[in-house]
Amino acid sequence: VIVWLNGALIDADAARLDPTDRGFTLGDGLFETIRIATGRPAHLDRHLARLRGGAEFLGIPVPSADDDIAAAISSLLAAEGLSEAAVRITLSRGPAARGVLPPARPVPTLLITVGPLPPAAAPAHVIIATVTRRNEASPLSRFKSLNYLDNILARQEAVRHGADDAVLLNVAGRIAEATAANLFVLAKDVLRTPPIADGALPGIMRSLLIERRGAVEASLTPADLMAAETAFLSNSLGLRRIAAVDGQRLRHDIDEHVIEELARCLD
Amino acid sequence: VIVWLNGALIDADAARLDPTDRGFTLGDGLFETIRIATGRPAHLDRHLARLRGGAEFLGIPVPSADDDIAAAISSLLAAEGLSEAAVRITLSRGPAARGVLPPARPVPTLLITVGPLPPAAAPAHVIIATVTRRNEASPLSRFKSLNYLDNILARQEAVRHGADDAVLLNVAGRIAEATAANLFVLAKDVLRTPPIADGALPGIMRSLLIERRGAVEASLTPADLMAAETAFLSNSLGLRRIAAVDGQRLRHDIDEHVIEELARCLD
C-alpha cells in the first residue's frame, strides 16, 4: 500500500509520523473523506473548500495547492490501481513542543491515503445514543476535525446494542447527526435534515441534497425520526436507508430505487 | 532527546508513529502530564488510575503494568539526566483500518516523553472564552482525552487578546475549567471549584485540594469569579494565581506565600 505524505508517495510501511505531531498529541487537525468514482474524486472542490475553511479557522496552513492535492490523489490511485475507492486527506498542525498553545510557525502534516470503498450496506438499524451528546455550542461541530471520540463512543454504544450506527443528539436534545453521516427524514414529501446550528456537520452530500433536491434544514427530535415515513443517512461515500430506530421499524421502508435516484443526482 | 515508545527507549528522531494510528486519525486516546520532583513522579498512582479509568471507559487496553510504566519513567529521566521535569504519557488505540468503529483487537500505542518544567509564571491574565464551550454532556469531559481542539481554540482566543489563558464555560454558561488547568476561587475563606458535572476535568491537584484543603465543589459563574477575593489555576505542574479576568483585576491579589503554602500540601 502506498500513501502520500507531505509531498511524497511512499510505502505505507515506511510512512512514519513524528510522535510530537499535534494531530496525535492533541487531535489538532482536520480530515476529509472523498469518494472516487470511475477514477475521479467526487466533489473535490467542495471537500477542499471545507478543509481550507476549517484550517483557516484553526490557523493551520494548508501546505499544498488544490491542484497539487488533486495530482497527489491521481498518483495514489494510479499507484494502487484503483478507480472506485475512498480517499482520506488528513491535515494536522504537525510536530511541536509540549503545550496547548500552537507554535507560531507550524509545519503541518498532510497525509493522503486511499482504500477500497466499503461494501454496499443493508438498511441501518440505529439507536439514539445515550452515552454522549454532540456539542452544538462548539464551532468544531461545523468542521470535520480529528476530535472524533464522542462519535466513537456513540458507535461503540450502537454495536453493544446490536445496531449499525447511532444518532447523536445535541446538548439541547435535538438530533445532530449519525456517527459518520448526516441524517435525513422524509415525511409528507418534505426532506428534512438538522440545521448546522443543531450540531450537524455541513456534509457535502447534505449540501447537495439541499441545493439539488430541495431538502430543508429543520430541527428534529427523536419523535420526528420515529414518525418519519422514511429516513436515511448520507455521507461522502453514499446514502444508506434507516430501517429501525431503537429497535422499532420505521413505518415505511423507502424503495431502494428512490435512494438510488437521490444518489444519482449527487454525482 | 530520548523517548519511550511501546516498551523501548529510543532516540526521538528515530521514534515514528504509524500514520493509521487512531490517535492521529481520530483523536482516539488519552494522556497524562506528570510533574517530576527531585527525581520522582508526583502522584503517579493517581495519574495511572485516571489513565486506566479512561482507557477502560473507551475500551483501550493499557499495554503495560503500572510498575513497568514507573520503570519506563525512571529510565527516561536517567537517560535525559533530569530530576525536575514534566512527563507526558500518551495512550492511543493504535493503528487501524479506516472507520469510526474501533478494531476488535486494538494494538495500542503507549508513548512516554519527558521535558523540562515550564518556568515559573507570573499571575495569569485570563479571559472568559467566547469562541467555544466545554461539553458537560459528554463523558469525555471527565477524561484527559486527546480531543483538545476546544481548549486550543480558547487558548488561541486568549493570546489574541493579549491574555495568558482562557476560562471555558460549559454549554449551560457555568465555569468548567481553564484550557489546561482547573480553576479555584477563594471568597470568605472558602475555596470553591466547579463540579465534574459542570465539565471540570477531575484534575489530580484538584482532588488533593478537595481532600487536603477542604475545597468544595460548587457551580461558578463568571460573576462569581469576578467577585472572588482571589482565584488561581491548578494543574499537575503547579498552581498559578489569576491576576485579572477580561482585563479587570481581581480585588485582592493573593499572597504568593499562600499559594506556596497550598502547593506544599500537594506534594
Short mmCIF file of C-alpha atoms in Angstrom, two decimals:
data_model
loop_
_atom_site.label_atom_id
_atom_site.label_comp_id
_atom_site.label_asym_id
_atom_site.label_seq_id
_atom_site.Cartn_x
_atom_site.Cartn_y
_atom_site.Cartn_z
CA VAL A 1 0.00 0.00 0.00
CA ILE A 2 1.21 3.44 -0.99
CA VAL A 3 0.42 6.69 0.85
CA TRP A 4 1.14 10.33 0.08
CA LEU A 5 2.82 12.08 3.00
CA ASN A 6 3.96 15.70 2.90
CA GLY A 7 4.56 15.73 -0.83
CA ALA A 8 5.93 12.26 -1.48
CA LEU A 9 4.44 8.91 -2.42
CA ILE A 10 5.87 6.29 -0.10
CA ASP A 11 5.21 2.78 1.00
CA ALA A 12 2.77 2.75 3.94
CA ASP A 13 5.18 0.60 5.93
CA ALA A 14 7.84 3.27 5.55
CA ALA A 15 5.48 6.18 6.30
CA ARG A 16 6.00 7.40 9.83
CA LEU A 17 4.74 10.38 11.83
CA ASP A 18 6.66 12.37 14.40
CA PRO A 19 5.40 11.40 17.89
CA THR A 20 5.16 15.11 18.76
CA ASP A 21 2.71 15.69 15.90
CA ARG A 22 -0.17 17.66 17.40
CA GLY A 23 -2.59 15.58 15.38
CA PHE A 24 -1.54 12.70 17.62
CA THR A 25 -0.97 14.54 20.91
CA LEU A 26 -3.98 16.88 20.86
CA GLY A 27 -6.25 15.93 17.97
CA ASP A 28 -5.17 19.22 16.41
CA GLY A 29 -6.27 18.85 12.82
CA LEU A 30 -8.93 18.07 10.24
CA PHE A 31 -9.79 15.45 7.66
CA GLU A 32 -11.88 14.77 4.59
CA THR A 33 -13.20 11.51 3.18
CA ILE A 34 -13.77 11.57 -0.57
CA ARG A 35 -15.38 9.01 -2.85
CA ILE A 36 -13.54 8.10 -6.02
CA ALA A 37 -15.94 7.20 -8.81
CA THR A 38 -14.59 5.93 -12.13
CA GLY A 39 -11.19 7.26 -11.23
CA ARG A 40 -12.24 10.78 -10.27
CA PRO A 41 -12.68 12.30 -6.81
CA ALA A 42 -16.32 13.33 -6.37
CA HIS A 43 -16.84 16.98 -5.44
CA LEU A 44 -13.15 17.52 -4.71
CA ASP A 45 -13.60 21.28 -4.92
CA ARG A 46 -16.20 21.22 -2.16
CA HIS A 47 -14.10 18.94 0.04
CA LEU A 48 -11.03 21.12 -0.34
CA ALA A 49 -13.05 24.28 0.32
CA ARG A 50 -14.35 22.76 3.56
CA LEU A 51 -10.86 21.64 4.54
CA ARG A 52 -9.45 25.11 3.86
CA GLY A 53 -12.28 26.76 5.78
CA GLY A 54 -11.56 24.65 8.82
CA ALA A 55 -7.82 25.12 8.50
CA GLU A 56 -8.24 28.88 8.34
CA PHE A 57 -10.46 28.82 11.41
CA LEU A 58 -7.92 26.76 13.35
CA GLY A 59 -4.94 28.68 11.99
CA ILE A 60 -3.33 25.68 10.30
CA PRO A 61 -1.67 26.46 6.97
CA VAL A 62 -2.53 24.07 4.14
CA PRO A 63 0.87 23.21 2.71
CA SER A 64 -0.26 22.23 -0.79
CA ALA A 65 -2.28 23.91 -3.52
CA ASP A 66 -5.58 22.33 -4.58
CA ASP A 67 -4.05 21.24 -7.90
CA ASP A 68 -1.20 19.53 -6.08
CA ILE A 69 -3.66 17.69 -3.84
CA ALA A 70 -5.67 16.63 -6.89
CA ALA A 71 -2.47 15.39 -8.55
CA ALA A 72 -1.48 13.56 -5.38
CA ILE A 73 -4.82 11.75 -5.35
CA SER A 74 -4.44 10.80 -9.02
CA SER A 75 -0.95 9.47 -8.46
CA LEU A 76 -2.10 7.47 -5.44
CA LEU A 77 -4.97 5.93 -7.40
CA ALA A 78 -2.60 5.05 -10.23
CA ALA A 79 -0.10 3.51 -7.83
CA GLU A 80 -2.82 1.39 -6.22
CA GLY A 81 -4.66 0.64 -9.44
CA LEU A 82 -7.97 1.79 -8.01
CA SER A 83 -10.79 3.57 -9.82
CA GLU A 84 -13.53 3.09 -7.19
CA ALA A 85 -12.13 3.99 -3.80
CA ALA A 86 -12.31 6.08 -0.64
CA VAL A 87 -9.63 8.72 -0.19
CA ARG A 88 -8.83 10.31 3.14
CA ILE A 89 -6.99 13.62 3.45
CA THR A 90 -5.68 14.35 6.95
CA LEU A 91 -4.22 17.73 7.87
CA SER A 92 -2.63 18.26 11.27
CA ARG A 93 -0.73 21.16 12.79
CA GLY A 94 2.37 19.00 12.77
CA PRO A 95 5.20 18.47 15.28
CA ALA A 96 5.51 20.83 18.24
CA ALA A 97 6.81 21.12 21.78
CA ARG A 98 4.53 20.33 24.74
CA GLY A 99 1.67 22.73 25.46
CA VAL A 100 -1.81 23.69 24.36
CA LEU A 101 -0.79 26.86 22.51
CA PRO A 102 0.11 26.15 18.88
CA PRO A 103 3.57 27.08 17.64
CA ALA A 104 3.80 30.45 15.91
CA ARG A 105 5.08 28.81 12.74
CA PRO A 106 3.55 25.35 12.44
CA VAL A 107 4.94 22.83 9.98
CA PRO A 108 1.73 20.99 9.17
CA THR A 109 1.41 17.34 8.26
CA LEU A 110 -0.62 16.47 5.16
CA LEU A 111 -1.39 12.80 4.66
CA ILE A 112 -3.44 11.26 1.86
CA THR A 113 -4.44 7.62 1.95
CA VAL A 114 -6.64 5.53 -0.31
CA GLY A 115 -8.54 2.31 0.22
CA PRO A 116 -11.40 0.29 -1.22
CA LEU A 117 -14.95 1.55 -0.89
CA PRO A 118 -16.87 -0.18 1.89
CA PRO A 119 -19.30 -2.78 0.51
CA ALA A 120 -22.91 -1.70 -0.03
CA ALA A 121 -24.66 -1.92 3.32
CA ALA A 122 -28.12 -3.16 4.21
CA PRO A 123 -30.56 -0.61 5.68
CA ALA A 124 -29.22 0.54 9.03
CA HIS A 125 -30.56 -0.27 12.43
CA VAL A 126 -29.71 2.78 14.52
CA ILE A 127 -30.00 3.71 18.15
CA ILE A 128 -30.35 7.12 19.72
CA ALA A 129 -27.04 7.47 21.54
CA THR A 130 -27.29 7.95 25.29
CA VAL A 131 -23.58 7.79 26.12
CA THR A 132 -22.81 11.30 24.92
CA ARG A 133 -24.14 14.42 23.23
CA ARG A 134 -22.78 16.47 20.37
CA ASN A 135 -21.70 19.98 21.38
CA GLU A 136 -23.62 22.41 19.20
CA ALA A 137 -22.04 25.28 21.18
CA SER A 138 -18.60 24.46 19.81
CA PRO A 139 -17.57 25.72 16.37
CA LEU A 140 -15.87 22.35 15.93
CA SER A 141 -19.28 20.85 15.12
CA ARG A 142 -19.04 22.77 11.84
CA PHE A 143 -15.69 21.24 10.87
CA LYS A 144 -14.52 17.70 10.23
CA SER A 145 -11.94 17.78 12.99
CA LEU A 146 -9.80 14.97 14.34
CA ASN A 147 -11.74 15.12 17.63
CA TYR A 148 -13.87 12.07 16.99
CA LEU A 149 -14.16 10.45 20.39
CA ASP A 150 -17.80 11.39 21.00
CA ASN A 151 -18.70 9.74 17.71
CA ILE A 152 -16.56 6.70 18.56
CA LEU A 153 -18.34 6.34 21.91
CA ALA A 154 -21.73 6.54 20.21
CA ARG A 155 -20.74 3.94 17.60
CA GLN A 156 -19.50 1.61 20.32
CA GLU A 157 -22.83 2.01 22.08
CA ALA A 158 -24.64 1.10 18.84
CA VAL A 159 -22.60 -2.05 18.39
CA ARG A 160 -23.15 -3.07 22.03
CA HIS A 161 -26.87 -2.95 21.26
CA GLY A 162 -26.55 -4.94 18.04
CA ALA A 163 -27.19 -1.84 15.91
CA ASP A 164 -25.23 -0.46 12.97
CA ASP A 165 -24.99 3.19 13.88
CA ALA A 166 -26.02 5.75 16.46
CA VAL A 167 -27.82 9.07 16.13
CA LEU A 168 -26.18 11.77 18.26
CA LEU A 169 -28.40 14.30 19.98
CA ASN A 170 -27.04 17.73 20.77
CA VAL A 171 -26.93 19.10 24.30
CA ALA A 172 -30.41 20.58 23.82
CA GLY A 173 -31.77 17.14 22.92
CA ARG A 174 -32.24 17.67 19.20
CA ILE A 175 -30.88 15.34 16.54
CA ALA A 176 -27.47 16.44 15.24
CA GLU A 177 -26.19 13.62 13.02
CA ALA A 178 -25.10 9.99 12.99
CA THR A 179 -21.53 8.97 13.91
CA ALA A 180 -20.18 9.42 10.38
CA ALA A 181 -23.14 10.71 8.38
CA ASN A 182 -25.84 13.33 8.23
CA LEU A 183 -29.43 12.29 8.78
CA PHE A 184 -32.46 13.00 6.60
CA VAL A 185 -36.11 12.25 7.21
CA LEU A 186 -38.83 12.20 4.58
CA ALA A 187 -42.32 13.00 5.79
CA LYS A 188 -45.21 14.36 3.74
CA ASP A 189 -42.94 14.67 0.71
CA VAL A 190 -40.56 17.01 2.54
CA LEU A 191 -36.92 16.04 3.03
CA ARG A 192 -35.62 17.50 6.29
CA THR A 193 -32.20 17.50 7.91
CA PRO A 194 -30.93 19.10 11.13
CA PRO A 195 -29.50 22.62 10.79
CA ILE A 196 -25.82 23.35 11.36
CA ALA A 197 -26.82 25.28 14.50
CA ASP A 198 -28.06 21.99 15.98
CA GLY A 199 -24.62 20.46 15.59
CA ALA A 200 -24.88 18.84 12.17
CA LEU A 201 -21.61 18.67 10.28
CA PRO A 202 -22.04 20.58 7.00
CA GLY A 203 -21.65 17.44 4.92
CA ILE A 204 -21.00 17.65 1.19
CA MET A 205 -23.84 15.25 0.31
CA ARG A 206 -26.06 17.15 2.73
CA SER A 207 -25.36 20.40 0.85
CA LEU A 208 -26.12 18.74 -2.47
CA LEU A 209 -29.42 17.36 -1.18
CA ILE A 210 -30.35 20.87 -0.07
CA GLU A 211 -29.26 22.52 -3.32
CA ARG A 212 -30.46 19.93 -5.80
CA ARG A 213 -33.31 18.14 -4.05
CA GLY A 214 -34.85 20.94 -2.02
CA ALA A 215 -34.11 19.38 1.36
CA VAL A 216 -34.80 21.85 4.15
CA GLU A 217 -32.95 22.43 7.40
CA ALA A 218 -35.25 21.85 10.36
CA SER A 219 -34.65 20.89 13.96
CA LEU A 220 -35.59 17.27 14.52
CA THR A 221 -36.36 15.35 17.67
CA PRO A 222 -36.19 11.59 18.14
CA ALA A 223 -40.02 11.65 17.91
CA ASP A 224 -39.77 13.28 14.47
CA LEU A 225 -37.46 10.49 13.38
CA MET A 226 -39.81 7.79 14.67
CA ALA A 227 -42.76 9.47 12.95
CA ALA A 228 -40.99 9.85 9.61
CA GLU A 229 -42.22 7.91 6.60
CA THR A 230 -38.65 7.09 5.90
CA ALA A 231 -35.18 8.23 6.85
CA PHE A 232 -31.66 7.78 5.60
CA LEU A 233 -28.04 8.60 6.33
CA SER A 234 -25.78 10.46 3.93
CA ASN A 235 -22.06 10.87 3.74
CA SER A 236 -19.50 11.25 1.02
CA LEU A 237 -19.42 7.52 0.40
CA GLY A 238 -23.17 7.31 -0.22
CA LEU A 239 -26.69 7.11 1.14
CA ARG A 240 -27.99 4.41 3.45
CA ARG A 241 -31.60 3.76 4.41
CA ILE A 242 -32.55 3.62 8.08
CA ALA A 243 -34.61 0.51 8.79
CA ALA A 244 -35.21 0.89 12.52
CA VAL A 245 -34.58 3.25 15.43
CA ASP A 246 -34.03 1.84 18.91
CA GLY A 247 -35.40 -1.47 17.71
CA GLN A 248 -38.60 0.00 16.26
CA ARG A 249 -39.04 -0.25 12.50
CA LEU A 250 -39.84 2.95 10.65
CA ARG A 251 -43.37 2.87 9.29
CA HIS A 252 -42.37 2.66 5.67
CA ASP A 253 -39.27 1.30 4.11
CA ILE A 254 -38.21 3.65 1.37
CA ASP A 255 -37.82 2.00 -2.01
CA GLU A 256 -34.24 1.32 -2.87
CA HIS A 257 -34.85 2.91 -6.27
CA VAL A 258 -35.78 6.18 -4.56
CA ILE A 259 -32.45 6.14 -2.74
CA GLU A 260 -30.69 5.30 -5.99
CA GLU A 261 -32.43 8.17 -7.72
CA LEU A 262 -31.43 10.56 -4.93
CA ALA A 263 -27.86 9.30 -5.03
CA ARG A 264 -27.64 9.78 -8.80
CA CYS A 265 -28.32 13.49 -8.51
CA LEU A 266 -25.39 13.80 -6.14
CA ASP A 267 -22.69 12.60 -8.53
CA VAL B 1 16.27 13.50 23.28
CA ILE B 2 15.11 10.02 24.23
CA VAL B 3 11.51 8.81 24.30
CA TRP B 4 9.89 5.57 25.44
CA LEU B 5 7.65 4.06 22.76
CA ASN B 6 5.82 0.75 23.15
CA GLY B 7 8.37 -0.69 25.53
CA ALA B 8 11.65 0.62 24.19
CA LEU B 9 13.80 3.68 24.86
CA ILE B 10 14.70 5.21 21.53
CA ASP B 11 16.04 8.42 20.13
CA ALA B 12 13.21 10.87 19.44
CA ASP B 13 14.44 11.35 15.90
CA ALA B 14 14.05 7.63 15.29
CA ALA B 15 10.66 7.35 17.01
CA ARG B 16 7.88 7.18 14.47
CA LEU B 17 4.15 6.51 14.60
CA ASP B 18 2.09 4.59 12.10
CA PRO B 19 0.03 7.08 10.04
CA THR B 20 -3.05 4.91 10.60
CA ASP B 21 -2.73 5.30 14.39
CA ARG B 22 -6.19 6.25 15.61
CA GLY B 23 -4.62 8.73 18.00
CA PHE B 24 -3.66 10.67 14.88
CA THR B 25 -6.64 9.95 12.64
CA LEU B 26 -9.46 10.29 15.20
CA GLY B 27 -8.01 11.63 18.46
CA ASP B 28 -8.76 8.18 19.85
CA GLY B 29 -6.78 8.14 23.08
CA LEU B 30 -5.83 9.71 26.39
CA PHE B 31 -2.87 11.36 28.06
CA GLU B 32 -1.43 12.34 31.42
CA THR B 33 1.03 15.09 32.35
CA ILE B 34 3.05 14.36 35.48
CA ARG B 35 5.44 16.54 37.42
CA ILE B 36 8.81 15.08 38.35
CA ALA B 37 10.08 16.49 41.64
CA THR B 38 13.55 15.54 42.87
CA GLY B 39 13.58 12.63 40.51
CA ARG B 40 10.22 11.14 41.43
CA PRO B 41 6.89 11.36 39.59
CA ALA B 42 4.37 13.15 41.81
CA HIS B 43 1.17 11.21 42.47
CA LEU B 44 1.95 8.64 39.81
CA ASP B 45 -0.59 6.24 41.33
CA ARG B 46 -3.38 8.78 40.87
CA HIS B 47 -2.32 9.61 37.33
CA LEU B 48 -2.20 5.96 36.32
CA ALA B 49 -5.57 5.28 37.99
CA ARG B 50 -7.12 8.11 35.98
CA LEU B 51 -5.49 6.87 32.77
CA ARG B 52 -6.75 3.33 33.40
CA GLY B 53 -10.23 4.60 34.21
CA GLY B 54 -10.40 6.46 30.93
CA ALA B 55 -8.92 3.57 28.99
CA GLU B 56 -11.47 1.18 30.44
CA PHE B 57 -14.29 3.56 29.54
CA LEU B 58 -13.03 3.88 25.96
CA GLY B 59 -12.17 0.19 25.65
CA ILE B 60 -8.47 0.74 25.04
CA PRO B 61 -6.21 -1.85 26.68
CA VAL B 62 -3.26 -0.43 28.62
CA PRO B 63 -0.34 -2.48 27.33
CA SER B 64 1.98 -2.03 30.33
CA ALA B 65 1.68 -2.66 34.05
CA ASP B 66 1.94 0.31 36.42
CA ASP B 67 5.36 -0.88 37.60
CA ASP B 68 6.60 -1.04 34.03
CA ILE B 69 5.38 2.49 33.37
CA ALA B 70 7.10 3.70 36.55
CA ALA B 71 10.31 1.97 35.46
CA ALA B 72 10.00 3.49 31.99
CA ILE B 73 9.73 6.97 33.51
CA SER B 74 12.79 6.34 35.71
CA SER B 75 14.83 5.10 32.77
CA LEU B 76 13.77 8.14 30.69
CA LEU B 77 14.77 10.53 33.46
CA ALA B 78 18.11 8.78 33.84
CA ALA B 79 18.73 8.87 30.09
CA GLU B 80 17.96 12.60 29.98
CA GLY B 81 19.68 13.43 33.29
CA LEU B 82 16.59 15.22 34.58
CA SER B 83 15.32 15.33 38.17
CA GLU B 84 12.84 18.21 37.77
CA ALA B 85 10.74 17.63 34.69
CA ALA B 86 7.35 17.19 33.07
CA VAL B 87 6.47 13.71 31.83
CA ARG B 88 3.72 13.02 29.35
CA ILE B 89 2.14 9.59 28.91
CA THR B 90 0.06 9.22 25.73
CA LEU B 91 -2.11 6.16 25.13
CA SER B 92 -3.87 5.71 21.80
CA ARG B 93 -5.91 2.87 20.34
CA GLY B 94 -3.13 2.32 17.83
CA PRO B 95 -3.11 1.57 14.09
CA ALA B 96 -6.35 0.53 12.39
CA ALA B 97 -8.17 0.47 9.09
CA ARG B 98 -10.45 3.37 8.09
CA GLY B 99 -13.70 3.78 10.00
CA VAL B 100 -15.17 5.10 13.22
CA LEU B 101 -15.68 1.71 14.86
CA PRO B 102 -12.58 0.58 16.76
CA PRO B 103 -10.94 -2.70 15.80
CA ALA B 104 -11.99 -5.69 17.89
CA ARG B 105 -8.40 -6.28 18.99
CA PRO B 106 -6.60 -2.96 19.16
CA VAL B 107 -2.82 -2.84 19.38
CA PRO B 108 -2.49 0.35 21.44
CA THR B 109 0.34 2.84 21.26
CA LEU B 110 1.95 3.89 24.54
CA LEU B 111 4.35 6.82 24.34
CA ILE B 112 6.20 8.44 27.23
CA THR B 113 8.12 11.67 26.74
CA VAL B 114 9.95 13.93 29.18
CA GLY B 115 10.93 17.57 29.05
CA PRO B 116 11.93 20.46 31.28
CA LEU B 117 9.36 22.03 33.58
CA PRO B 118 7.95 25.28 32.25
CA PRO B 119 9.46 28.30 34.02
CA ALA B 120 7.53 29.78 36.96
CA ALA B 121 4.85 32.03 35.50
CA ALA B 122 3.62 35.42 36.63
CA PRO B 123 0.00 35.68 37.78
CA ALA B 124 -2.25 34.95 34.83
CA HIS B 125 -4.40 37.36 32.91
CA VAL B 126 -7.34 35.27 31.73
CA ILE B 127 -10.32 35.84 29.51
CA ILE B 128 -13.70 34.14 29.54
CA ALA B 129 -13.62 32.25 26.25
CA THR B 130 -16.35 33.13 23.80
CA VAL B 131 -15.16 31.04 20.85
CA THR B 132 -16.42 27.74 22.27
CA ARG B 133 -17.99 25.95 25.21
CA ARG B 134 -16.98 22.82 27.05
CA ASN B 135 -19.45 19.96 26.63
CA GLU B 136 -20.53 18.91 30.11
CA ALA B 137 -22.97 16.44 28.49
CA SER B 138 -20.08 14.35 27.15
CA PRO B 139 -18.35 11.80 29.40
CA LEU B 140 -15.13 12.91 27.71
CA SER B 141 -15.11 15.97 29.98
CA ARG B 142 -14.24 13.55 32.79
CA PHE B 143 -11.21 12.12 30.98
CA LYS B 144 -7.98 13.64 29.74
CA SER B 145 -8.61 12.67 26.15
CA LEU B 146 -6.68 13.61 23.05
CA ASN B 147 -9.65 15.71 21.86
CA TYR B 148 -8.16 19.06 22.79
CA LEU B 149 -9.32 21.34 20.00
CA ASP B 150 -11.88 23.27 22.07
CA ASN B 151 -9.15 24.07 24.57
CA ILE B 152 -6.75 25.02 21.77
CA LEU B 153 -9.35 27.39 20.29
CA ALA B 154 -9.89 29.01 23.69
CA ARG B 155 -6.15 29.42 24.27
CA GLN B 156 -5.74 31.00 20.84
CA GLU B 157 -8.54 33.43 21.70
CA ALA B 158 -6.72 34.33 24.94
CA VAL B 159 -3.48 35.06 23.12
CA ARG B 160 -5.29 37.17 20.51
CA HIS B 161 -6.49 39.31 23.42
CA GLY B 162 -3.06 39.56 24.99
CA ALA B 163 -4.06 37.23 27.83
CA ASP B 164 -2.32 34.14 29.17
CA ASP B 165 -5.18 31.70 29.41
CA ALA B 166 -8.91 31.32 28.87
CA VAL B 167 -11.66 30.11 31.15
CA LEU B 168 -14.04 27.76 29.36
CA LEU B 169 -17.73 27.93 30.18
CA ASN B 170 -19.90 24.87 29.73
CA VAL B 171 -22.93 24.85 27.45
CA ALA B 172 -25.11 25.97 30.38
CA GLY B 173 -22.87 29.02 30.91
CA ARG B 174 -21.13 27.92 34.08
CA ILE B 175 -17.37 27.86 34.53
CA ALA B 176 -15.83 24.49 33.69
CA GLU B 177 -12.04 24.96 33.74
CA ALA B 178 -9.16 26.76 32.05
CA THR B 179 -7.53 25.39 28.90
CA ALA B 180 -5.06 23.18 30.78
CA ALA B 181 -5.93 23.68 34.43
CA ASN B 182 -8.74 23.58 36.96
CA LEU B 183 -9.94 26.83 38.47
CA PHE B 184 -10.37 27.72 42.15
CA VAL B 185 -11.83 30.83 43.74
CA LEU B 186 -11.34 31.91 47.34
CA ALA B 187 -14.11 34.02 48.85
CA LYS B 188 -14.97 34.39 52.51
CA ASP B 189 -12.34 31.80 53.42
CA VAL B 190 -14.00 29.13 51.27
CA LEU B 191 -12.10 27.55 48.40
CA ARG B 192 -14.51 26.60 45.60
CA THR B 193 -14.02 24.78 42.31
CA PRO B 194 -16.52 23.76 39.61
CA PRO B 195 -18.02 20.26 39.97
CA ILE B 196 -17.26 17.48 37.49
CA ALA B 197 -20.89 17.69 36.37
CA ASP B 198 -20.17 21.21 35.10
CA GLY B 199 -17.44 19.91 32.82
CA ALA B 200 -14.38 20.23 35.04
CA LEU B 201 -11.70 17.66 34.36
CA PRO B 202 -11.12 15.68 37.57
CA GLY B 203 -7.60 17.03 37.99
CA ILE B 204 -5.15 15.38 40.37
CA MET B 205 -4.25 18.68 42.08
CA ARG B 206 -7.95 19.50 42.21
CA SER B 207 -8.63 16.24 44.09
CA LEU B 208 -5.81 16.97 46.53
CA LEU B 209 -7.12 20.46 47.23
CA ILE B 210 -10.54 18.95 47.98
CA GLU B 211 -9.14 16.17 50.15
CA ARG B 212 -6.42 18.07 51.98
CA ARG B 213 -7.56 21.70 51.96
CA GLY B 214 -11.30 21.32 52.21
CA ALA B 215 -12.05 22.88 48.83
CA VAL B 216 -15.71 22.41 47.92
CA GLU B 217 -17.28 21.71 44.56
CA ALA B 218 -19.72 24.46 43.62
CA SER B 219 -21.05 25.75 40.34
CA LEU B 220 -19.42 29.06 39.46
CA THR B 221 -20.44 31.79 37.08
CA PRO B 222 -18.17 34.43 35.57
CA ALA B 223 -19.72 36.84 38.11
CA ASP B 224 -18.57 34.59 40.96
CA LEU B 225 -15.06 34.69 39.55
CA MET B 226 -15.09 38.48 39.26
CA ALA B 227 -16.40 38.77 42.83
CA ALA B 228 -13.84 36.39 44.30
CA GLU B 229 -11.22 37.71 46.73
CA THR B 230 -8.72 35.73 44.80
CA ALA B 231 -8.55 32.90 42.29
CA PHE B 232 -5.95 30.54 40.90
CA LEU B 233 -5.41 27.80 38.36
CA SER B 234 -4.17 24.33 39.25
CA ASN B 235 -2.71 21.54 37.23
CA SER B 236 -0.18 18.80 37.77
CA LEU B 237 2.69 21.17 37.10
CA GLY B 238 1.60 23.61 39.83
CA LEU B 239 -0.64 26.47 40.93
CA ARG B 240 -0.83 29.87 39.26
CA ARG B 241 -2.57 32.96 40.60
CA ILE B 242 -5.14 34.73 38.45
CA ALA B 243 -4.42 38.46 38.30
CA ALA B 244 -7.22 39.63 36.06
CA VAL B 245 -10.30 38.40 34.20
CA ASP B 246 -11.30 40.02 30.90
CA GLY B 247 -8.94 42.89 31.70
CA GLN B 248 -10.39 43.57 35.15
CA ARG B 249 -8.08 42.95 38.12
CA LEU B 250 -9.40 40.73 40.89
CA ARG B 251 -9.99 42.75 44.03
CA HIS B 252 -7.21 41.19 46.02
CA ASP B 253 -4.03 39.65 44.84
CA ILE B 254 -3.43 36.54 46.86
CA ASP B 255 -0.08 36.49 48.66
CA GLU B 256 2.44 34.35 46.89
CA HIS B 257 3.21 32.66 50.20
CA VAL B 258 -0.40 31.49 50.46
CA ILE B 259 -0.07 29.85 47.06
CA GLU B 260 3.24 28.34 48.13
CA GLU B 261 1.67 27.01 51.28
CA LEU B 262 -1.20 25.48 49.28
CA ALA B 263 1.23 23.97 46.80
CA ARG B 264 3.34 22.42 49.56
CA CYS B 265 0.43 20.37 50.82
CA LEU B 266 0.04 18.90 47.36
CA ASP B 267 3.44 17.27 47.13
#
